[in-house]
Amino acid sequence: MAKRRGATSSYYWLLGSTIVLLLFGLIMILSASSVMAYAKEGDSYYYLKRQLLWALVGLAAMGIFSRFNYRNFRKLSVAGIILALFCLVLVLIPNIGRAAGGASRWLPLGPFAFQPSEFAKLAIILYVADVLTQRRGEIHDLTQLLVPVVPVVGFASALVILQPDMGTAVAICFVSYVLVFLAGARLRHVFGLGVAGSLAALFFIFSEEYRRQRFIAFLNPWVDPRKSGFQIIQSLLAFGSGGIRGLGFGMSRQKFFYLPAAHTDFIFAIIGEELGLIGTLFVVLMFAVLAITGMRIAFRSRDVFGRLLGSGITCMILSQALINMGAVTGILPVTGIPLPLLSFGGSSLVFTLCGIGILLNIATQEKGASYAGSDMRRGDRRTRLPWSSSGRGTKVSGRRR
Amino acid sequence: MSAQKRSAPRRARRGEPRLLFFLSLLIIGLLCVVVRLLSVQVVEAKRYQALANSQRLRRVEIAPHRGTIYDRQGKELAFSVDAETIYATPYFIKNPALVASKLSPILELDEASLFEKLTKDSGFAYIARKVDKERAEAVRALEIEGISFLKEGKRCYPYNSLGSHVIGFVGMDGRGLAGLELYYDEFLRGEPGQLVAENDPLGRPIPGGVSRLTPSTDGDGVILTIDRDIQYRAEEELRLQVERFQAKGGSIIVMNPRTGEIYAMANEPAFDLNGFSKASAESLRNRAVTDVYEPGSTMKVIIASTALEEKMHRPDDVFHLPSTIKVADKVIGEAHPRPPEDFTFAEIVAKSSNVGAITIGLELGKERMYKYIEAFGLTKRTGIDFPGETYGFTPPPDRWSGSTIGNIPFGQGISATPLQMIQAFSVLANDGFWVRPHLLCRVINARGEAVKTYPEDRGRKVISTQTAREIRDILEQAVNEGTGEAARIDGYRVAGKTGTAQKPKEEGGGYEPGRHIASFVGFAPAQDPQLVILVVIDEPVGAMYGGVVAAPVFKKVAEFSLRHFRIPPE
């Protein structure tokens, strides 16, 4: 445990906020799902039990990854992305992929189901971070930058869109894009990519009728309160009913079949209804803690890969949280992205915890909060920063070990 | 190599601000969510809360049990049974077409119109109102999201058309729409209760949700003066006679002259109370109260009463009557032409002489005549407890034309409702007192205690008892030896007067040739009247005289009623 001594604050803040959100999520899933669980499965605890199981799996994975040197992922990144792409193809094959709600997103895994897109998110971050680390010298060269990243990310996104799961595809592209930006690409390249990506997103929104409907519903949910606007209206009613102090734990009314997906995508609304503004602000605060500690860990990482990987994982968790919270409060279109750590959903939870495990590992390899801080204040960065070290992080890691 | 080394820190320096920049973007994003949460959960919370409540809180009105209407013997004429109303919350109907196709066969409703209701842009739409238990259960078994149920009372009329015009009917909302159901609605309807409950989209209560129950208060029972058996008999005899003479319609009223209680009031055409919505507008009118007619010769009785009351004549005064009489520019003769003849005062009424009546009328003069027409109640509503009563038209004396005084004495150029007319005769039967007619006996609450009783009324004196008795003798003579012989009942003394009037043209100016209103009004037993009965037949074909068309109905109904009330024969 000695190696963690130097990384105390980031490590524990991250671990703390994660555990708090996870436990909070479990409690809220019980409250939000019990009615539906009882109606559908005859067991009020049905969803809680499943989520609890996944939480244990996820925590175990988090523990493992927090002890697994993140630099070794560089060797695994290509294998990872190939496996992810393979799974994404597999899920589209009718007799293999399992469909639910009009989308085939799951691969059956015994009594459970595995969502390849959740794995793909993590694999993409690892891959893109690795590639950008490798090419950090040619970062100003657009072709050098684009050739390995764009085809892979594009292919993965296309496969995800085919499921169809626009939300996840957007998240994948967005994280990759952020990594390109953080890796130091020229701003005009970043800007150009941003414009291209937005146009592509608009194209996809309007190419599919239900997405167009959702988008219109987002602009004005009252156009069709019965269908496309239904979810968002019910969600707003839940938030509004909660007010500042909420109706009290377990007292949600909207979960009685008014709010669809109350325990998955719309759990934030149930939190808002039962625990009020106090509950929702608490969640936002926890995500803020996650964002700050995550970025702090990336910031303090001593190598480019750790820095990109850390910020990529943070970005993935936070962007999903923002997309979800934005959607349920009606400031973003509904995309079907779960709220990380809180929404019911095994794959999302397990891979989010994997990502946090990686972040924790990066945190353990900081040089130590006080040291890094004083280091920066002195402005003596050159010798300390990973950019100046000649090679890959493994070397540093090797030294530490 | 050294250049590369130099560039590395520059990139590094560029990288760190980007991390900070990105972190601040994330924080800004979270702040946007916070701002939005403040807006939704604090600023606009009330609005959303109200919306949420309005979709969940079902204010279900608990319809009170509407009071029963009884006849004077306590027989139920109208009562309410529980029925269920099916309604939709279109908002929650996920697949309106499918739901419509499922409901259509059960409710026997058109699929297209169901679809329309299910897709209505509102939170509430009636699907089917007041359906029977079996259908409601069948729909309930489908467990369709957005379909809910409501208990509502359904009005039943066990005797279908019996007393249809008097009883009236109730609308879908449980409010009286016509007749006594309308007039006594405030007693009958009771106070609705309310159940406020939080429901899920299937209409099932949310556990732990708000729920408040304000119980309903059932309506009071209303006991009428109507006698089911007399009403039935009156309707039956009227209907048969209307059919026999292919008449357009008719009315009959049976009442107690002493108390003003109406035992029966019926009209032709009638309608089935259980299917009133399908009845023609023509058949819905309670003509006895809402329509006026020219009373014809029955009016002569009022003129004769006036002359006796004013002590201008005695019943046995003799008049020498020419065969016709000229008033202003009109020559009026008898219904059955006769040579100039001597008539007693009594015979003028009994044999219904137009010339005689006009002679008396001319002696009275218009002022006095009008005064008594007014006193007998022919110029205003009787004030019966029934909605929509009208009254006939009697021109005020200052607007009489030269020939008016030659018309009114035999009942033309003046109009009255059948009820006004029977009231005028009730005065004669009731020793000269005018008593307000009424249909309500009393209102009773659930425990059977009287809540309201129709006030007893000694009445208003119109003529002296002596005059009334003298007229009664004259009217008895009219039945025994005059125009009303068909009204005679074995064993009872009957008094009455026939009436035959031409129908005025609807467009005014003269009378319709060949179209008459035949009537008979009389009472029995003549020496102590217990019943007054008026029969009016509108446009009989093949006969026109009251003595032929209306008097037989009187006889049958009176005979039945006398026995029904066990009034001993003489």
PDB file of N, CA and C in Angstrom, chain A residues 140 178 181-182 184-185 187 222 226 233-234 236-237 239-241 243-244 253-254 256-258 272 276-277 280-281 284 288 291 295 299 307 315 318 322 325 329 331 381 385 387, chain B residues 11-14 16 18-19 21-23 26 29-30 34 36-38 40-42 45 48-49 51-52 55-56 58 90-93 118-120 198-201 204 206-208:
ATOM      1  N   HIS A 140       0.240  17.838 -34.955  1.00  0.00           N
ATOM      2  CA  HIS A 140      -0.186  18.968 -35.771  1.00  0.00           C
ATOM      3  C   HIS A 140      -0.544  18.550 -37.178  1.00  0.00           C
ATOM      4  N   VAL A 178     -12.702  14.941 -27.780  1.00  0.00           N
ATOM      5  CA  VAL A 178     -12.109  15.622 -26.629  1.00  0.00           C
ATOM      6  C   VAL A 178     -10.651  15.189 -26.466  1.00  0.00           C
ATOM      7  N   PHE A 181      -8.493  16.912 -28.866  1.00  0.00           N
ATOM      8  CA  PHE A 181      -8.302  18.283 -28.388  1.00  0.00           C
ATOM      9  C   PHE A 181      -7.285  18.320 -27.240  1.00  0.00           C
ATOM     10  N   LEU A 182      -7.457  17.423 -26.303  1.00  0.00           N
ATOM     11  CA  LEU A 182      -6.578  17.435 -25.130  1.00  0.00           C
ATOM     12  C   LEU A 182      -5.157  17.029 -25.494  1.00  0.00           C
ATOM     13  N   GLY A 184      -3.592  18.005 -27.875  1.00  0.00           N
ATOM     14  CA  GLY A 184      -2.891  19.184 -28.343  1.00  0.00           C
ATOM     15  C   GLY A 184      -2.991  19.432 -29.835  1.00  0.00           C
ATOM     16  N   ALA A 185      -4.007  18.918 -30.478  1.00  0.00           N
ATOM     17  CA  ALA A 185      -4.189  19.164 -31.908  1.00  0.00           C
ATOM     18  C   ALA A 185      -4.410  20.646 -32.144  1.00  0.00           C
ATOM     19  N   LEU A 187      -5.953  24.061 -33.077  1.00  0.00           N
ATOM     20  CA  LEU A 187      -7.330  24.465 -32.792  1.00  0.00           C
ATOM     21  C   LEU A 187      -8.189  24.488 -34.047  1.00  0.00           C
ATOM     22  N   TRP A 222     -44.630  19.685 -25.739  1.00  0.00           N
ATOM     23  CA  TRP A 222     -46.095  19.769 -25.686  1.00  0.00           C
ATOM     24  C   TRP A 222     -46.730  19.649 -27.059  1.00  0.00           C
ATOM     25  N   ARG A 226     -48.703  13.032 -25.896  1.00  0.00           N
ATOM     26  CA  ARG A 226     -49.111  11.644 -25.770  1.00  0.00           C
ATOM     27  C   ARG A 226     -47.968  10.696 -26.131  1.00  0.00           C
ATOM     28  N   ILE A 233     -42.223  15.158 -20.538  1.00  0.00           N
ATOM     29  CA  ILE A 233     -43.227  15.855 -19.723  1.00  0.00           C
ATOM     30  C   ILE A 233     -43.382  15.171 -18.367  1.00  0.00           C
ATOM     31  N   GLN A 234     -43.471  13.842 -18.411  1.00  0.00           N
ATOM     32  CA  GLN A 234     -43.621  13.106 -17.157  1.00  0.00           C
ATOM     33  C   GLN A 234     -42.408  13.321 -16.268  1.00  0.00           C
ATOM     34  N   LEU A 236     -40.447  16.024 -16.243  1.00  0.00           N
ATOM     35  CA  LEU A 236     -40.523  17.377 -15.669  1.00  0.00           C
ATOM     36  C   LEU A 236     -41.551  17.431 -14.541  1.00  0.00           C
ATOM     37  N   LEU A 237     -42.641  16.714 -14.723  1.00  0.00           N
ATOM     38  CA  LEU A 237     -43.660  16.688 -13.668  1.00  0.00           C
ATOM     39  C   LEU A 237     -43.086  16.076 -12.393  1.00  0.00           C
ATOM     40  N   PHE A 239     -39.842  16.106 -11.463  1.00  0.00           N
ATOM     41  CA  PHE A 239     -38.932  17.087 -10.859  1.00  0.00           C
ATOM     42  C   PHE A 239     -39.728  18.180 -10.149  1.00  0.00           C
ATOM     43  N   GLY A 240     -40.721  18.681 -10.854  1.00  0.00           N
ATOM     44  CA  GLY A 240     -41.514  19.775 -10.295  1.00  0.00           C
ATOM     45  C   GLY A 240     -42.243  19.354  -9.033  1.00  0.00           C
ATOM     46  N   SER A 241     -42.785  18.115  -9.047  1.00  0.00           N
ATOM     47  CA  SER A 241     -43.515  17.636  -7.868  1.00  0.00           C
ATOM     48  C   SER A 241     -42.593  17.554  -6.662  1.00  0.00           C
ATOM     49  N   GLY A 243     -40.083  19.460  -5.941  1.00  0.00           N
ATOM     50  CA  GLY A 243     -39.798  20.772  -5.360  1.00  0.00           C
ATOM     51  C   GLY A 243     -38.437  20.790  -4.701  1.00  0.00           C
ATOM     52  N   ILE A 244     -38.326  21.514  -3.614  1.00  0.00           N
ATOM     53  CA  ILE A 244     -37.021  21.655  -2.975  1.00  0.00           C
ATOM     54  C   ILE A 244     -36.718  20.447  -2.093  1.00  0.00           C
ATOM     55  N   ARG A 253     -44.698   9.453  -7.028  1.00  0.00           N
ATOM     56  CA  ARG A 253     -45.984   9.101  -7.631  1.00  0.00           C
ATOM     57  C   ARG A 253     -45.763   8.736  -9.100  1.00  0.00           C
ATOM     58  N   GLN A 254     -44.795   9.418  -9.684  1.00  0.00           N
ATOM     59  CA  GLN A 254     -44.581   9.248 -11.117  1.00  0.00           C
ATOM     60  C   GLN A 254     -44.081   7.839 -11.459  1.00  0.00           C
ATOM     61  N   PHE A 256     -45.352   5.265 -10.621  1.00  0.00           N
ATOM     62  CA  PHE A 256     -46.492   4.377 -10.850  1.00  0.00           C
ATOM     63  C   PHE A 256     -46.912   4.417 -12.305  1.00  0.00           C
ATOM     64  N   PHE A 257     -46.008   3.982 -13.141  1.00  0.00           N
ATOM     65  CA  PHE A 257     -46.282   3.789 -14.572  1.00  0.00           C
ATOM     66  C   PHE A 257     -46.483   5.090 -15.353  1.00  0.00           C
ATOM     67  N   TYR A 258     -46.305   6.226 -14.673  1.00  0.00           N
ATOM     68  CA  TYR A 258     -46.396   7.468 -15.442  1.00  0.00           C
ATOM     69  C   TYR A 258     -45.084   7.708 -16.177  1.00  0.00           C
ATOM     70  N   GLY A 272     -35.250  13.399  -8.161  1.00  0.00           N
ATOM     71  CA  GLY A 272     -35.786  14.754  -8.047  1.00  0.00           C
ATOM     72  C   GLY A 272     -37.150  14.781  -7.387  1.00  0.00           C
ATOM     73  N   GLY A 276     -36.165  15.751  -3.980  1.00  0.00           N
ATOM     74  CA  GLY A 276     -36.221  17.179  -4.285  1.00  0.00           C
ATOM     75  C   GLY A 276     -34.910  17.747  -4.800  1.00  0.00           C
ATOM     76  N   LEU A 277     -34.853  19.047  -4.741  1.00  0.00           N
ATOM     77  CA  LEU A 277     -33.670  19.751  -5.216  1.00  0.00           C
ATOM     78  C   LEU A 277     -32.449  19.325  -4.397  1.00  0.00           C
ATOM     79  N   THR A 280     -31.160  16.159  -6.004  1.00  0.00           N
ATOM     80  CA  THR A 280     -30.562  16.325  -7.342  1.00  0.00           C
ATOM     81  C   THR A 280     -29.260  17.112  -7.253  1.00  0.00           C
ATOM     82  N   LEU A 281     -29.243  18.142  -6.404  1.00  0.00           N
ATOM     83  CA  LEU A 281     -27.997  18.910  -6.266  1.00  0.00           C
ATOM     84  C   LEU A 281     -26.885  18.046  -5.675  1.00  0.00           C
ATOM     85  N   VAL A 284     -25.518  16.113  -8.543  1.00  0.00           N
ATOM     86  CA  VAL A 284     -24.686  16.979  -9.386  1.00  0.00           C
ATOM     87  C   VAL A 284     -23.348  17.247  -8.693  1.00  0.00           C
ATOM     88  N   ALA A 288     -19.638  16.488  -9.877  1.00  0.00           N
ATOM     89  CA  ALA A 288     -18.635  17.546  -9.936  1.00  0.00           C
ATOM     90  C   ALA A 288     -17.351  17.067  -9.257  1.00  0.00           C
ATOM     91  N   ALA A 291     -15.700  14.809 -11.585  1.00  0.00           N
ATOM     92  CA  ALA A 291     -15.069  15.535 -12.686  1.00  0.00           C
ATOM     93  C   ALA A 291     -13.757  16.154 -12.227  1.00  0.00           C
ATOM     94  N   MET A 295     -10.136  14.805 -13.486  1.00  0.00           N
ATOM     95  CA  MET A 295      -9.268  15.669 -14.265  1.00  0.00           C
ATOM     96  C   MET A 295      -7.976  15.971 -13.495  1.00  0.00           C
ATOM     97  N   PHE A 299      -4.407  15.317 -14.820  1.00  0.00           N
ATOM     98  CA  PHE A 299      -3.503  16.448 -14.785  1.00  0.00           C
ATOM     99  C   PHE A 299      -2.174  16.073 -14.134  1.00  0.00           C
ATOM    100  N   ARG A 307      -2.433  10.780 -18.848  1.00  0.00           N
ATOM    101  CA  ARG A 307      -3.157  12.027 -18.888  1.00  0.00           C
ATOM    102  C   ARG A 307      -4.374  11.907 -19.830  1.00  0.00           C
ATOM    103  N   CYS A 315     -14.065  12.133 -18.965  1.00  0.00           N
ATOM    104  CA  CYS A 315     -14.934  12.729 -19.976  1.00  0.00           C
ATOM    105  C   CYS A 315     -16.097  11.798 -20.289  1.00  0.00           C
ATOM    106  N   LEU A 318     -18.542  11.792 -17.305  1.00  0.00           N
ATOM    107  CA  LEU A 318     -19.202  13.088 -17.139  1.00  0.00           C
ATOM    108  C   LEU A 318     -20.099  13.443 -18.326  1.00  0.00           C
ATOM    109  N   LEU A 322     -23.913  14.246 -18.060  1.00  0.00           N
ATOM    110  CA  LEU A 322     -24.484  15.511 -18.522  1.00  0.00           C
ATOM    111  C   LEU A 322     -25.586  15.271 -19.554  1.00  0.00           C
ATOM    112  N   MET A 325     -28.587  13.873 -17.580  1.00  0.00           N
ATOM    113  CA  MET A 325     -29.265  14.863 -16.726  1.00  0.00           C
ATOM    114  C   MET A 325     -29.879  15.966 -17.585  1.00  0.00           C
ATOM    115  N   THR A 329     -33.984  16.628 -17.737  1.00  0.00           N
ATOM    116  CA  THR A 329     -34.488  17.935 -17.315  1.00  0.00           C
ATOM    117  C   THR A 329     -34.932  18.764 -18.505  1.00  0.00           C
ATOM    118  N   ILE A 331     -33.195  19.878 -21.218  1.00  0.00           N
ATOM    119  CA  ILE A 331     -32.346  20.827 -21.933  1.00  0.00           C
ATOM    120  C   ILE A 331     -31.547  20.159 -23.048  1.00  0.00           C
ATOM    121  N   ARG A 381       8.902  22.597 -14.852  1.00  0.00           N
ATOM    122  CA  ARG A 381       8.109  21.477 -15.363  1.00  0.00           C
ATOM    123  C   ARG A 381       8.923  20.557 -16.250  1.00  0.00           C
ATOM    124  N   LEU A 385       7.644  16.705 -16.407  1.00  0.00           N
ATOM    125  CA  LEU A 385       6.484  16.336 -17.206  1.00  0.00           C
ATOM    126  C   LEU A 385       6.762  15.195 -18.152  1.00  0.00           C
ATOM    127  N   TRP A 387       6.038  14.679 -21.104  1.00  0.00           N
ATOM    128  CA  TRP A 387       6.416  14.984 -22.483  1.00  0.00           C
ATOM    129  C   TRP A 387       7.932  14.931 -22.653  1.00  0.00           C
TER     130      TRP A 387
ATOM    131  N   ARG B  11       4.312  22.283 -26.173  1.00  0.00           N
ATOM    132  CA  ARG B  11       3.080  21.501 -26.315  1.00  0.00           C
ATOM    133  C   ARG B  11       2.493  21.183 -24.957  1.00  0.00           C
ATOM    134  N   ALA B  12       3.414  20.895 -24.086  1.00  0.00           N
ATOM    135  CA  ALA B  12       2.960  20.544 -22.743  1.00  0.00           C
ATOM    136  C   ALA B  12       2.214  21.715 -22.114  1.00  0.00           C
ATOM    137  N   ARG B  13       2.790  22.868 -22.296  1.00  0.00           N
ATOM    138  CA  ARG B  13       2.144  24.041 -21.716  1.00  0.00           C
ATOM    139  C   ARG B  13       0.779  24.280 -22.368  1.00  0.00           C
ATOM    140  N   ARG B  14       0.729  23.905 -23.637  1.00  0.00           N
ATOM    141  CA  ARG B  14      -0.552  24.063 -24.313  1.00  0.00           C
ATOM    142  C   ARG B  14      -1.544  23.019 -23.803  1.00  0.00           C
ATOM    143  N   GLU B  16      -1.865  21.654 -20.814  1.00  0.00           N
ATOM    144  CA  GLU B  16      -2.450  21.840 -19.489  1.00  0.00           C
ATOM    145  C   GLU B  16      -3.620  22.824 -19.472  1.00  0.00           C
ATOM    146  N   ARG B  18      -5.552  23.222 -21.754  1.00  0.00           N
ATOM    147  CA  ARG B  18      -6.688  22.514 -22.380  1.00  0.00           C
ATOM    148  C   ARG B  18      -7.397  21.617 -21.372  1.00  0.00           C
ATOM    149  N   LEU B  19      -6.611  20.966 -20.525  1.00  0.00           N
ATOM    150  CA  LEU B  19      -7.238  20.147 -19.478  1.00  0.00           C
ATOM    151  C   LEU B  19      -8.101  21.026 -18.587  1.00  0.00           C
ATOM    152  N   PHE B  21      -9.325  23.913 -19.335  1.00  0.00           N
ATOM    153  CA  PHE B  21     -10.445  24.407 -20.146  1.00  0.00           C
ATOM    154  C   PHE B  21     -11.551  23.360 -20.202  1.00  0.00           C
ATOM    155  N   PHE B  22     -11.134  22.118 -20.444  1.00  0.00           N
ATOM    156  CA  PHE B  22     -12.140  21.065 -20.550  1.00  0.00           C
ATOM    157  C   PHE B  22     -12.848  20.832 -19.213  1.00  0.00           C
ATOM    158  N   LEU B  23     -12.044  20.856 -18.146  1.00  0.00           N
ATOM    159  CA  LEU B  23     -12.657  20.684 -16.826  1.00  0.00           C
ATOM    160  C   LEU B  23     -13.694  21.786 -16.576  1.00  0.00           C
ATOM    161  N   LEU B  26     -16.831  21.014 -18.320  1.00  0.00           N
ATOM    162  CA  LEU B  26     -17.633  20.019 -17.585  1.00  0.00           C
ATOM    163  C   LEU B  26     -18.364  20.697 -16.421  1.00  0.00           C
ATOM    164  N   GLY B  29     -21.135  22.694 -17.688  1.00  0.00           N
ATOM    165  CA  GLY B  29     -22.233  21.786 -18.028  1.00  0.00           C
ATOM    166  C   GLY B  29     -23.029  21.419 -16.792  1.00  0.00           C
ATOM    167  N   LEU B  30     -22.317  21.077 -15.716  1.00  0.00           N
ATOM    168  CA  LEU B  30     -23.005  20.717 -14.474  1.00  0.00           C
ATOM    169  C   LEU B  30     -23.776  21.916 -13.921  1.00  0.00           C
ATOM    170  N   VAL B  34     -27.662  22.488 -12.922  1.00  0.00           N
ATOM    171  CA  VAL B  34     -28.099  23.077 -11.647  1.00  0.00           C
ATOM    172  C   VAL B  34     -29.108  24.197 -11.889  1.00  0.00           C
ATOM    173  N   ARG B  36     -30.980  24.623 -14.446  1.00  0.00           N
ATOM    174  CA  ARG B  36     -32.220  24.025 -14.918  1.00  0.00           C
ATOM    175  C   ARG B  36     -33.016  23.402 -13.764  1.00  0.00           C
ATOM    176  N   LEU B  37     -32.291  22.732 -12.880  1.00  0.00           N
ATOM    177  CA  LEU B  37     -32.972  22.119 -11.734  1.00  0.00           C
ATOM    178  C   LEU B  37     -33.631  23.183 -10.868  1.00  0.00           C
ATOM    179  N   LEU B  38     -32.925  24.286 -10.680  1.00  0.00           N
ATOM    180  CA  LEU B  38     -33.512  25.379  -9.884  1.00  0.00           C
ATOM    181  C   LEU B  38     -34.789  25.879 -10.562  1.00  0.00           C
ATOM    182  N   VAL B  40     -36.779  24.196 -12.676  1.00  0.00           N
ATOM    183  CA  VAL B  40     -37.881  23.216 -12.669  1.00  0.00           C
ATOM    184  C   VAL B  40     -38.364  22.930 -11.249  1.00  0.00           C
ATOM    185  N   GLN B  41     -37.416  22.814 -10.320  1.00  0.00           N
ATOM    186  CA  GLN B  41     -37.810  22.336  -8.989  1.00  0.00           C
ATOM    187  C   GLN B  41     -38.150  23.462  -8.013  1.00  0.00           C
ATOM    188  N   VAL B  42     -37.769  24.684  -8.375  1.00  0.00           N
ATOM    189  CA  VAL B  42     -38.080  25.785  -7.461  1.00  0.00           C
ATOM    190  C   VAL B  42     -39.008  26.799  -8.135  1.00  0.00           C
ATOM    191  N   ALA B  45     -41.859  24.925  -9.989  1.00  0.00           N
ATOM    192  CA  ALA B  45     -42.317  23.706  -9.307  1.00  0.00           C
ATOM    193  C   ALA B  45     -43.834  23.654  -9.174  1.00  0.00           C
ATOM    194  N   TYR B  48     -45.607  22.581 -12.405  1.00  0.00           N
ATOM    195  CA  TYR B  48     -45.465  21.155 -12.715  1.00  0.00           C
ATOM    196  C   TYR B  48     -46.205  20.300 -11.700  1.00  0.00           C
ATOM    197  N   GLN B  49     -46.153  20.767 -10.458  1.00  0.00           N
ATOM    198  CA  GLN B  49     -46.861  20.042  -9.414  1.00  0.00           C
ATOM    199  C   GLN B  49     -48.354  19.976  -9.718  1.00  0.00           C
ATOM    200  N   LEU B  51     -49.752  20.269 -12.586  1.00  0.00           N
ATOM    201  CA  LEU B  51     -49.963  19.396 -13.748  1.00  0.00           C
ATOM    202  C   LEU B  51     -49.914  17.934 -13.337  1.00  0.00           C
ATOM    203  N   ALA B  52     -48.918  17.617 -12.504  1.00  0.00           N
ATOM    204  CA  ALA B  52     -48.773  16.230 -12.071  1.00  0.00           C
ATOM    205  C   ALA B  52     -50.001  15.793 -11.294  1.00  0.00           C
ATOM    206  N   GLN B  55     -53.011  15.151 -13.450  1.00  0.00           N
ATOM    207  CA  GLN B  55     -53.069  13.896 -14.205  1.00  0.00           C
ATOM    208  C   GLN B  55     -53.252  12.696 -13.291  1.00  0.00           C
ATOM    209  N   ARG B  56     -52.855  12.851 -12.041  1.00  0.00           N
ATOM    210  CA  ARG B  56     -52.973  11.705 -11.134  1.00  0.00           C
ATOM    211  C   ARG B  56     -54.200  11.785 -10.264  1.00  0.00           C
ATOM    212  N   ARG B  58     -57.623  11.996  -9.461  1.00  0.00           N
ATOM    213  CA  ARG B  58     -58.910  11.863 -10.112  1.00  0.00           C
ATOM    214  C   ARG B  58     -59.944  12.320  -9.109  1.00  0.00           C
ATOM    215  N   PRO B  90     -57.522   9.980 -22.739  1.00  0.00           N
ATOM    216  CA  PRO B  90     -56.916   9.767 -24.052  1.00  0.00           C
ATOM    217  C   PRO B  90     -55.385   9.870 -24.026  1.00  0.00           C
ATOM    218  N   TYR B  91     -54.914  10.739 -23.160  1.00  0.00           N
ATOM    219  CA  TYR B  91     -53.496  10.892 -22.878  1.00  0.00           C
ATOM    220  C   TYR B  91     -52.754   9.565 -22.715  1.00  0.00           C
ATOM    221  N   PHE B  92     -53.393   8.609 -22.083  1.00  0.00           N
ATOM    222  CA  PHE B  92     -52.709   7.367 -21.740  1.00  0.00           C
ATOM    223  C   PHE B  92     -53.027   6.210 -22.671  1.00  0.00           C
ATOM    224  N   ILE B  93     -53.860   6.467 -23.634  1.00  0.00           N
ATOM    225  CA  ILE B  93     -54.189   5.390 -24.565  1.00  0.00           C
ATOM    226  C   ILE B  93     -53.033   5.270 -25.543  1.00  0.00           C
ATOM    227  N   LEU B 118     -61.142   8.294 -28.323  1.00  0.00           N
ATOM    228  CA  LEU B 118     -59.898   7.870 -27.682  1.00  0.00           C
ATOM    229  C   LEU B 118     -58.725   8.766 -28.041  1.00  0.00           C
ATOM    230  N   THR B 119     -58.869   9.495 -29.140  1.00  0.00           N
ATOM    231  CA  THR B 119     -57.756  10.337 -29.570  1.00  0.00           C
ATOM    232  C   THR B 119     -58.056  11.812 -29.307  1.00  0.00           C
ATOM    233  N   LYS B 120     -59.140  12.051 -28.591  1.00  0.00           N
ATOM    234  CA  LYS B 120     -59.509  13.432 -28.280  1.00  0.00           C
ATOM    235  C   LYS B 120     -58.368  14.136 -27.560  1.00  0.00           C
ATOM    236  N   GLU B 198     -55.338   9.501  -5.822  1.00  0.00           N
ATOM    237  CA  GLU B 198     -54.232   9.520  -6.766  1.00  0.00           C
ATOM    238  C   GLU B 198     -54.178   8.181  -7.465  1.00  0.00           C
ATOM    239  N   ASN B 199     -54.241   8.239  -8.755  1.00  0.00           N
ATOM    240  CA  ASN B 199     -54.317   6.998  -9.514  1.00  0.00           C
ATOM    241  C   ASN B 199     -53.154   6.871 -10.469  1.00  0.00           C
ATOM    242  N   ASP B 200     -52.820   5.624 -10.796  1.00  0.00           N
ATOM    243  CA  ASP B 200     -51.840   5.401 -11.858  1.00  0.00           C
ATOM    244  C   ASP B 200     -52.585   5.463 -13.192  1.00  0.00           C
ATOM    245  N   PRO B 201     -51.862   5.356 -14.312  1.00  0.00           N
ATOM    246  CA  PRO B 201     -52.555   5.546 -15.599  1.00  0.00           C
ATOM    247  C   PRO B 201     -53.661   4.528 -15.855  1.00  0.00           C
ATOM    248  N   ARG B 204     -55.753   2.806 -11.169  1.00  0.00           N
ATOM    249  CA  ARG B 204     -55.682   2.126  -9.873  1.00  0.00           C
ATOM    250  C   ARG B 204     -55.091   3.088  -8.861  1.00  0.00           C
ATOM    251  N   ILE B 206     -52.867   4.822  -6.157  1.00  0.00           N
ATOM    252  CA  ILE B 206     -51.458   4.705  -5.788  1.00  0.00           C
ATOM    253  C   ILE B 206     -51.386   4.514  -4.286  1.00  0.00           C
ATOM    254  N   PRO B 207     -50.702   3.450  -3.833  1.00  0.00           N
ATOM    255  CA  PRO B 207     -50.634   3.225  -2.401  1.00  0.00           C
ATOM    256  C   PRO B 207     -49.975   4.421  -1.713  1.00  0.00           C
ATOM    257  N   GLY B 208     -50.537   4.814  -0.608  1.00  0.00           N
ATOM    258  CA  GLY B 208     -49.961   5.937   0.115  1.00  0.00           C
ATOM    259  C   GLY B 208     -50.303   7.272  -0.501  1.00  0.00           C
TER     260      GLY B 208
END
